[in-house]
Amino acid sequence: MNDFIRGKTAIVGAATFGIGEAPGYETIDLAARASIDALDQAGIALKDVDGLFLALPDDMLSGLSFAEYLGLRPKLTDNNRTGGSAFQTYVYHAALALAAGEIDTALIAYGSNQRTKAGKLMTPAQQFTWEDPYQPILPASSYALAASRHMHEFGTTREQLAEVAVSARGWANLNPDAFAKGPLTIDDCLSSRMVSTPLTVRDCCLVTDGAAAIVMTRADRARDLVAKPAYVLGAAAATWNRNISAMADLTVTAALESGQRAYAQAKLGPQDVDVVELYDAFTINTILFLEDLGFCPKGEGGRFVSGGAIAPGGSLPVNTNGGGLSCVHPGMYGLFTIVESVAQITGTAGARQIPDVDVAIAHGNGGTLSSQATVILGSGATV
Amino acid sequence: MAANDIVAIGDLHPNRDYQAFLDQGRFMLMRDRTTGEPFFYPRIMAPVTGSRDLEWFEPSGRGTVYAVTIVHRRPPTPNHNVVLVDLAEGPRLMSRVEGLTPEDVKIGMAVQARVAQVDGKGVLLFDPAPAEERAA
């Protein structure tokens, strides 16, 4: 493993905007507002951005639109299509471009108004010819099929899935920005409306508005800009399939590969991680990614999350902002896992702050358990 | 068409040709003639190898339910199942099992392919396998 990634770059600004409902804004307005806030944190002028990485749900050429909107002429404009994991892949690509000296300042941004504009998941993704005749509810039924298989092979239960939702709600209750707050019990989850067995509406992520942005630069410059840069220690991506019907084993995701490569770059393992931020589009995701990223053996995820183990006060802090299940899910949640990781490393997470965070993992999922991308961030103590 | 139900491919249009077979009531799979490896969905080349030496063939239609979910609908629309089926020949595909209440469709169940005509178009569905095949 080369040393091209580890500690060479850092995140120096990370902001969100419009979490929950942000009526009256276009998606690009939301992304721009989060971007300006993130640049302000770093004390970097907008005109200094020379690498632009964007995703919007309603604009196929959103990277170009954003350059124009901001009044920038970037050297590198990326508008990739790896779904909710796009932002982890952006960190990966930005780290390479920054470390190579091709760009000096990368802005990675996202904005969506799906809740107030559409009232449901807003996605440019196409129905799949080979699945469409059978009327799955996408994406829920794809994840439901994965959950059915996990339950069949490993004895995972609906109660264990519900435990993931209840834990996320526990964290959301500590986060003033979280959209879904209030008490939530295992029984509440089990008795809520069934969507696609075994997943109820409480096993499914929120439909919200929201935007996020991060700013990256090289480590030497980062230290001059901010007191606590969040250093990129590892970043890797893997794609094994697009559609759930083409996934070789529904209980093993490409997070296994992206995680191993990111850990190798970081020269760290799961035992070194202080806080875990996973793309929880559905409760089964958290279980699958805890397994594939090495926090428990394959098949043990359901038992691992039981008894409040990943809730506030548990043995492993997971999705400390409340996740896609209870904090925010504007359609592509990946960037929010990175923003929350930065908050935990810089000690700005308020009531949900985990003490002494040196290493955080931010894992993105795209499509239907398709693209998987993992970013490992570290405090100044790790470099 | 050859008596052995193998159709060598000249000018290949995977999606259109597959649907045309279904519209005729036939479920056909594609395979790589060099390796004999069948694959789904049909493509203009074999995945992984990139081989373009392909042919259509008629699979046994036997399969096993690999995963299942029941999609809940607003009444009075009935709930329906969505399954992933592992075909005896290897490939996996999405379909629906008919002839059972959705709750009775289980992982590991033996099923048999059937082509139905819905709104003038062929659709691949599965029925529970006959008892003698389940015992086999």
Coordinates of N, CA, C and O in Angstrom, one line a residue, chain A residues 242-378:
Chain A
R242 N -25.0 -3.0 -9.6 CA -25.9 -1.9 -9.6 C -27.3 -2.3 -8.9 O -27.7 -1.7 -8.0
N243 N -27.8 -3.4 -9.5 CA -29.2 -3.8 -9.0 C -29.1 -4.9 -8.0 O -28.2 -5.8 -8.1
I244 N -30.1 -5.0 -7.1 CA -30.0 -6.0 -6.1 C -30.1 -7.4 -6.7 O -29.5 -8.4 -6.2
S245 N -30.8 -7.6 -7.8 CA -30.9 -8.9 -8.5 C -29.5 -9.3 -9.1 O -29.4 -10.5 -9.4
A246 N -28.6 -8.4 -9.2 CA -27.3 -8.8 -9.7 C -26.2 -8.9 -8.6 O -25.0 -9.0 -8.9
M247 N -26.6 -8.8 -7.4 CA -25.7 -8.8 -6.2 C -25.4 -10.3 -5.9 O -26.3 -11.1 -5.7
A248 N -24.1 -10.6 -5.9 CA -23.7 -12.0 -5.7 C -24.2 -12.7 -4.4 O -24.7 -13.8 -4.4
D249 N -24.0 -11.9 -3.3 CA -24.4 -12.4 -2.0 C -25.0 -11.3 -1.3 O -24.3 -10.3 -1.0
L250 N -26.3 -11.3 -1.0 CA -27.0 -10.2 -0.5 C -26.6 -9.9 1.0 O -27.1 -8.8 1.5
T251 N -25.8 -10.7 1.6 CA -25.3 -10.4 2.9 C -23.9 -9.8 3.0 O -23.4 -9.6 4.1
V252 N -23.3 -9.7 1.9 CA -21.9 -9.1 1.8 C -21.8 -8.0 0.8 O -22.1 -8.2 -0.4
T253 N -21.5 -6.8 1.3 CA -21.4 -5.6 0.4 C -20.0 -5.3 0.0 O -19.0 -5.8 0.6
A254 N -19.9 -4.4 -1.0 CA -18.6 -4.0 -1.4 C -17.9 -3.1 -0.4 O -16.7 -2.7 -0.5
A255 N -18.6 -2.8 0.7 CA -17.9 -2.1 1.9 C -16.8 -3.0 2.4 O -15.8 -2.4 3.0
L256 N -16.9 -4.3 2.2 CA -15.8 -5.2 2.7 C -14.5 -4.7 2.0 O -13.4 -4.6 2.6
E257 N -14.6 -4.5 0.7 CA -13.4 -4.1 -0.1 C -13.0 -2.6 0.1 O -11.8 -2.3 0.4
S258 N -14.0 -1.7 0.1 CA -13.6 -0.3 0.3 C -13.1 -0.1 1.7 O -12.1 0.7 1.9
G259 N -13.6 -0.8 2.7 CA -13.1 -0.7 4.0 C -11.7 -1.2 4.2 O -10.9 -0.5 4.8
Q260 N -11.5 -2.3 3.6 CA -10.1 -2.9 3.8 C -9.1 -2.0 3.1 O -8.0 -1.8 3.7
R261 N -9.4 -1.4 2.0 CA -8.4 -0.6 1.3 C -8.2 0.7 2.1 O -7.1 1.2 2.2
A262 N -9.3 1.3 2.6 CA -9.2 2.5 3.4 C -8.4 2.3 4.7 O -7.6 3.1 5.1
Y263 N -8.7 1.1 5.4 CA -7.9 0.8 6.6 C -6.4 0.7 6.3 O -5.6 1.1 7.0
A264 N -6.1 0.0 5.2 CA -4.7 -0.2 4.8 C -4.0 1.1 4.5 O -2.9 1.3 5.0
Q265 N -4.7 2.0 3.9 CA -4.1 3.4 3.6 C -3.9 4.1 5.0 O -2.9 4.7 5.2
A266 N -4.9 4.0 5.8 CA -4.8 4.7 7.1 C -3.9 4.0 8.1 O -3.5 4.6 9.1
K267 N -3.5 2.8 7.8 CA -2.7 2.0 8.7 C -3.4 1.8 10.1 O -2.8 1.9 11.1
L268 N -4.7 1.6 10.0 CA -5.5 1.5 11.1 C -6.5 0.3 10.9 O -6.7 -0.1 9.8
G269 N -7.1 -0.1 12.0 CA -8.2 -1.1 11.9 C -9.4 -0.7 12.6 O -9.4 0.4 13.3
P270 N -10.5 -1.5 12.6 CA -11.7 -1.1 13.2 C -11.5 -0.8 14.7 O -12.2 0.0 15.3
Q271 N -10.6 -1.5 15.3 CA -10.3 -1.4 16.8 C -9.8 0.0 17.1 O -9.9 0.5 18.3
D272 N -9.3 0.8 16.1 CA -8.8 2.1 16.3 C -9.8 3.2 16.2 O -9.6 4.4 16.4
V273 N -11.0 2.8 15.7 CA -12.1 3.8 15.3 C -12.9 4.3 16.6 O -13.4 3.4 17.3
D274 N -12.9 5.6 16.8 CA -13.7 6.1 18.0 C -15.1 6.4 17.7 O -16.0 6.3 18.6
V275 N -15.5 6.7 16.5 CA -16.8 7.0 16.1 C -17.1 6.6 14.7 O -16.3 6.7 13.8
V276 N -18.3 6.0 14.5 CA -18.7 5.4 13.2 C -19.9 6.0 12.6 O -20.9 6.1 13.3
E277 N -19.7 6.5 11.4 CA -20.9 7.2 10.7 C -21.2 6.4 9.4 O -20.3 6.3 8.5
L278 N -22.3 5.7 9.4 CA -22.6 4.8 8.3 C -23.9 5.3 7.6 O -24.8 5.8 8.2
Y279 N -23.9 5.1 6.3 CA -25.1 5.5 5.5 C -26.2 4.5 5.8 O -26.3 3.4 5.2
D280 N -27.2 4.9 6.7 CA -28.3 4.1 7.1 C -29.6 4.5 6.4 O -30.5 4.9 7.0
A281 N -29.6 4.2 5.1 CA -30.8 4.4 4.3 C -31.9 3.5 4.9 O -33.1 3.9 4.9
F282 N -31.5 2.3 5.4 CA -32.5 1.4 6.0 C -31.7 0.7 7.1 O -30.5 0.7 7.2
T283 N -32.5 0.2 8.1 CA -31.8 -0.4 9.3 C -30.9 -1.5 8.9 O -29.8 -1.7 9.6
I284 N -31.2 -2.3 7.9 CA -30.3 -3.4 7.6 C -28.9 -2.9 7.1 O -27.9 -3.6 7.3
N285 N -28.8 -1.6 6.6 CA -27.5 -1.1 6.2 C -26.6 -1.1 7.3 O -25.4 -1.4 7.2
T286 N -27.0 -0.5 8.5 CA -26.1 -0.4 9.6 C -25.5 -1.7 10.0 O -24.3 -1.8 10.3
I287 N -26.4 -2.7 10.0 CA -26.0 -4.1 10.4 C -24.9 -4.6 9.4 O -23.9 -5.1 9.7
L288 N -25.3 -4.5 8.1 CA -24.3 -5.0 7.1 C -23.0 -4.2 7.1 O -21.9 -4.9 7.0
F289 N -23.0 -2.9 7.3 CA -21.8 -2.2 7.2 C -20.9 -2.4 8.5 O -19.7 -2.3 8.4
L290 N -21.6 -2.5 9.6 CA -20.8 -2.9 10.9 C -20.0 -4.2 10.6 O -18.9 -4.3 11.1
E291 N -20.7 -5.1 10.0 CA -20.0 -6.4 9.7 C -18.9 -6.2 8.7 O -17.7 -6.6 8.9
D292 N -19.3 -5.6 7.5 CA -18.3 -5.5 6.4 C -17.1 -4.6 6.7 O -16.0 -4.8 6.2
L293 N -17.3 -3.6 7.6 CA -16.2 -2.8 8.0 C -15.5 -3.3 9.3 O -14.6 -2.6 9.8
G294 N -15.8 -4.5 9.7 CA -15.0 -5.2 10.7 C -15.3 -4.9 12.1 O -14.5 -5.3 13.0
F295 N -16.4 -4.3 12.4 CA -16.8 -4.1 13.8 C -17.4 -5.3 14.5 O -17.4 -5.3 15.8
C296 N -17.8 -6.2 13.8 CA -18.2 -7.5 14.3 C -18.2 -8.6 13.2 O -18.1 -8.2 12.0
P297 N -18.2 -9.9 13.5 CA -18.1 -10.9 12.5 C -19.3 -10.9 11.6 O -20.4 -10.5 12.0
K298 N -19.1 -11.4 10.3 CA -20.3 -11.5 9.4 C -21.4 -12.3 10.1 O -21.1 -13.4 10.6
G299 N -22.6 -11.8 10.0 CA -23.7 -12.5 10.6 C -24.1 -12.1 12.0 O -25.2 -12.4 12.5
E300 N -23.1 -11.4 12.6 CA -23.3 -11.0 14.1 C -23.9 -9.6 14.2 O -24.1 -9.2 15.4
G301 N -24.1 -8.9 13.1 CA -24.5 -7.5 13.3 C -25.8 -7.3 14.1 O -25.9 -6.4 14.8
G302 N -26.8 -8.2 13.9 CA -28.0 -8.0 14.6 C -27.8 -8.2 16.1 O -28.3 -7.4 16.9
R303 N -27.1 -9.2 16.5 CA -26.8 -9.4 17.9 C -25.9 -8.2 18.4 O -26.0 -7.8 19.6
F304 N -25.0 -7.7 17.6 CA -24.0 -6.7 18.0 C -24.8 -5.4 18.4 O -24.4 -4.7 19.3
V305 N -25.8 -5.0 17.6 CA -26.5 -3.8 17.9 C -27.5 -3.9 19.0 O -28.1 -2.9 19.5
S306 N -27.8 -5.1 19.6 CA -28.8 -5.3 20.6 C -28.4 -4.7 21.9 O -27.2 -4.5 22.2
G307 N -29.4 -4.4 22.7 CA -29.2 -3.9 24.1 C -28.6 -2.5 24.1 O -27.9 -2.1 25.1
G308 N -28.8 -1.7 23.1 CA -28.4 -0.3 23.1 C -26.9 -0.1 22.8 O -26.3 0.9 23.2
A309 N -26.3 -1.1 22.2 CA -24.8 -1.1 22.1 C -24.3 0.1 21.2 O -23.2 0.6 21.4
I310 N -25.2 0.5 20.2 CA -24.7 1.6 19.3 C -25.5 2.9 19.6 O -25.4 3.8 18.9
A311 N -26.3 2.9 20.7 CA -27.1 4.0 21.1 C -26.2 4.9 22.0 O -25.1 4.5 22.4
P312 N -26.7 6.1 22.4 CA -25.9 6.9 23.4 C -25.7 6.1 24.6 O -26.6 5.4 25.1
G313 N -24.4 6.1 25.1 CA -24.1 5.4 26.3 C -23.7 3.9 26.0 O -23.3 3.2 26.9
G314 N -23.8 3.5 24.7 CA -23.4 2.1 24.4 C -21.9 1.9 24.1 O -21.1 2.8 24.4
S315 N -21.6 0.7 23.7 CA -20.1 0.4 23.6 C -19.5 1.0 22.3 O -18.3 1.2 22.3
L316 N -20.2 1.3 21.3 CA -19.7 1.9 20.1 C -20.6 3.0 19.6 O -21.8 2.7 19.2
P317 N -20.1 4.2 19.5 CA -21.0 5.3 19.0 C -21.2 5.2 17.5 O -20.2 5.3 16.7
V318 N -22.4 5.0 17.0 CA -22.7 4.8 15.6 C -23.8 5.8 15.2 O -24.8 5.9 15.8
N319 N -23.5 6.6 14.1 CA -24.5 7.5 13.6 C -24.9 8.5 14.7 O -26.1 8.6 15.0
T320 N -24.0 9.3 15.1 CA -24.1 10.1 16.3 C -25.0 11.4 16.0 O -25.3 12.1 17.0
N321 N -25.2 11.7 14.7 CA -26.1 12.8 14.4 C -27.6 12.4 14.4 O -28.5 13.2 14.3
G322 N -27.8 11.0 14.5 CA -29.2 10.5 14.3 C -29.4 9.8 12.9 O -30.4 9.2 12.7
G323 N -28.4 10.0 12.1 CA -28.4 9.2 10.8 C -29.4 9.6 9.8 O -30.2 10.6 10.0
G324 N -29.5 8.8 8.7 CA -30.5 9.0 7.8 C -31.9 8.6 8.3 O -32.9 9.0 7.8
L325 N -31.9 7.8 9.3 CA -33.1 7.3 9.9 C -33.8 8.4 10.7 O -35.1 8.4 10.8
S326 N -33.1 9.3 11.4 CA -33.7 10.2 12.3 C -33.2 11.7 12.2 O -33.8 12.5 12.8
C327 N -32.0 11.9 11.5 CA -31.5 13.3 11.4 C -31.9 13.9 10.1 O -32.7 14.9 10.1
V328 N -31.4 13.3 9.0 CA -31.6 14.0 7.7 C -31.4 12.9 6.6 O -30.5 12.1 6.7
H329 N -32.3 12.9 5.6 CA -32.1 12.1 4.4 C -32.7 12.8 3.2 O -33.8 12.5 2.9
P330 N -31.9 13.7 2.6 CA -32.5 14.4 1.4 C -32.4 13.6 0.1 O -32.6 14.2 -1.0
G331 N -32.0 12.3 0.2 CA -31.9 11.5 -1.0 C -30.5 10.9 -1.2 O -30.4 9.8 -1.7
M332 N -29.5 11.7 -0.9 CA -28.1 11.2 -1.0 C -27.5 11.6 0.3 O -27.0 12.8 0.5
Y333 N -27.4 10.7 1.3 CA -27.0 11.1 2.7 C -25.5 11.1 2.9 O -25.0 11.7 3.9
G334 N -24.7 10.6 2.0 CA -23.3 10.3 2.2 C -22.5 11.4 2.8 O -21.7 11.3 3.7
L335 N -22.7 12.7 2.3 CA -21.9 13.8 2.8 C -22.2 14.1 4.2 O -21.3 14.6 4.9
F336 N -23.3 13.8 4.7 CA -23.7 14.1 6.1 C -22.8 13.2 7.1 O -22.6 13.6 8.2
T337 N -22.5 12.0 6.6 CA -21.6 11.2 7.5 C -20.3 11.8 7.6 O -19.6 11.7 8.7
I338 N -19.8 12.5 6.6 CA -18.5 13.1 6.6 C -18.5 14.4 7.5 O -17.7 14.6 8.4
V339 N -19.6 15.2 7.4 CA -19.8 16.4 8.2 C -19.8 16.0 9.7 O -19.2 16.7 10.5
E340 N -20.6 15.0 10.0 CA -20.7 14.6 11.4 C -19.3 14.0 11.9 O -19.0 14.3 13.1
S341 N -18.6 13.3 11.1 CA -17.3 12.9 11.5 C -16.3 14.0 11.8 O -15.6 14.0 12.8
V342 N -16.4 15.1 11.0 CA -15.6 16.3 11.2 C -16.0 16.9 12.5 O -15.2 17.4 13.3
A343 N -17.3 17.0 12.8 CA -17.8 17.6 14.0 C -17.3 16.9 15.2 O -16.8 17.5 16.2
Q344 N -17.3 15.6 15.1 CA -16.8 14.8 16.3 C -15.3 14.9 16.5 O -14.8 15.0 17.6
I345 N -14.5 15.0 15.3 CA -13.0 15.2 15.5 C -12.7 16.6 15.9 O -11.7 16.8 16.7
T346 N -13.4 17.6 15.5 CA -13.1 19.0 15.9 C -13.8 19.3 17.3 O -13.6 20.5 17.8
G347 N -14.5 18.4 17.8 CA -15.1 18.7 19.2 C -16.2 19.7 19.2 O -16.5 20.4 20.2
T348 N -17.0 19.7 18.1 CA -18.1 20.7 18.0 C -19.5 20.1 17.9 O -20.4 20.7 17.5
A349 N -19.6 18.9 18.4 CA -20.8 18.1 18.3 C -21.8 18.3 19.5 O -22.8 17.6 19.5
G350 N -21.5 19.2 20.3 CA -22.5 19.6 21.4 C -22.8 18.4 22.3 O -21.9 17.7 22.7
A351 N -24.1 18.3 22.6 CA -24.6 17.3 23.6 C -24.2 15.9 23.1 O -24.2 14.9 24.0
R352 N -24.0 15.7 21.8 CA -23.8 14.3 21.3 C -22.2 14.1 21.2 O -21.8 13.0 20.6
Q353 N -21.4 15.0 21.6 CA -20.0 14.9 21.4 C -19.4 13.6 22.1 O -19.7 13.4 23.3
I354 N -18.6 12.8 21.4 CA -17.9 11.7 22.0 C -16.6 12.3 22.5 O -15.9 13.0 21.7
P355 N -16.2 12.0 23.8 CA -14.9 12.5 24.2 C -13.7 12.0 23.5 O -13.6 10.8 23.1
D356 N -12.7 12.9 23.2 CA -11.4 12.5 22.7 C -11.5 11.7 21.4 O -10.9 10.6 21.3
V357 N -12.2 12.2 20.4 CA -12.2 11.4 19.1 C -11.0 11.7 18.3 O -10.7 12.9 18.0
D358 N -10.2 10.7 18.0 CA -9.1 10.8 17.1 C -9.3 10.2 15.8 O -8.7 10.7 14.8
V359 N -10.2 9.2 15.7 CA -10.4 8.5 14.4 C -11.9 8.3 14.2 O -12.6 7.8 15.1
A360 N -12.4 8.8 13.0 CA -13.8 8.6 12.7 C -13.8 7.9 11.3 O -13.0 8.2 10.4
I361 N -14.8 7.1 11.1 CA -15.0 6.4 9.8 C -16.4 6.9 9.2 O -17.4 7.0 10.0
A362 N -16.4 7.3 8.0 CA -17.6 7.8 7.3 C -17.8 7.0 6.1 O -17.1 7.1 5.1
H363 N -18.9 6.2 6.1 CA -19.1 5.2 5.0 C -20.3 5.6 4.2 O -21.4 5.8 4.7
G364 N -20.1 5.6 2.9 CA -21.2 6.0 2.0 C -21.7 4.7 1.2 O -20.9 3.9 0.8
N365 N -23.0 4.7 0.9 CA -23.6 3.7 0.1 C -24.3 4.3 -1.0 O -25.0 5.3 -0.9
G366 N -24.2 3.7 -2.2 CA -24.9 4.3 -3.4 C -25.7 3.3 -4.1 O -25.3 2.1 -4.2
G367 N -26.8 3.7 -4.7 CA -27.7 2.7 -5.4 C -28.4 1.8 -4.4 O -28.9 2.3 -3.4
T368 N -28.5 0.6 -4.7 CA -29.1 -0.4 -3.8 C -28.1 -1.4 -3.3 O -27.9 -2.4 -3.9
L369 N -27.3 -1.0 -2.3 CA -26.2 -1.7 -1.8 C -25.2 -1.9 -3.0 O -24.5 -3.0 -3.1
S370 N -25.0 -0.9 -3.8 CA -24.2 -1.0 -5.0 C -22.8 -0.4 -4.7 O -21.9 -1.1 -4.3
S371 N -22.6 0.9 -5.0 CA -21.3 1.5 -4.8 C -21.1 1.7 -3.3 O -22.0 2.1 -2.6
Q372 N -19.9 1.3 -2.8 CA -19.6 1.5 -1.4 C -18.3 2.3 -1.3 O -17.3 2.0 -2.1
A373 N -18.2 3.3 -0.5 CA -17.0 4.1 -0.4 C -16.8 4.5 1.1 O -17.7 4.9 1.8
T374 N -15.5 4.4 1.5 CA -15.2 4.6 2.9 C -14.1 5.7 3.0 O -13.1 5.6 2.3
V375 N -14.3 6.6 4.0 CA -13.4 7.6 4.3 C -13.0 7.5 5.8 O -13.9 7.4 6.6
I376 N -11.7 7.5 6.1 CA -11.3 7.5 7.5 C -10.6 8.8 7.7 O -9.7 9.2 7.0
L377 N -11.1 9.5 8.8 CA -10.6 10.8 9.1 C -9.9 10.8 10.5 O -10.3 10.0 11.4
G378 N -8.9 11.6 10.7 CA -8.2 11.6 11.9 C -7.9 13.0 12.5 O -7.8 13.9 11.7

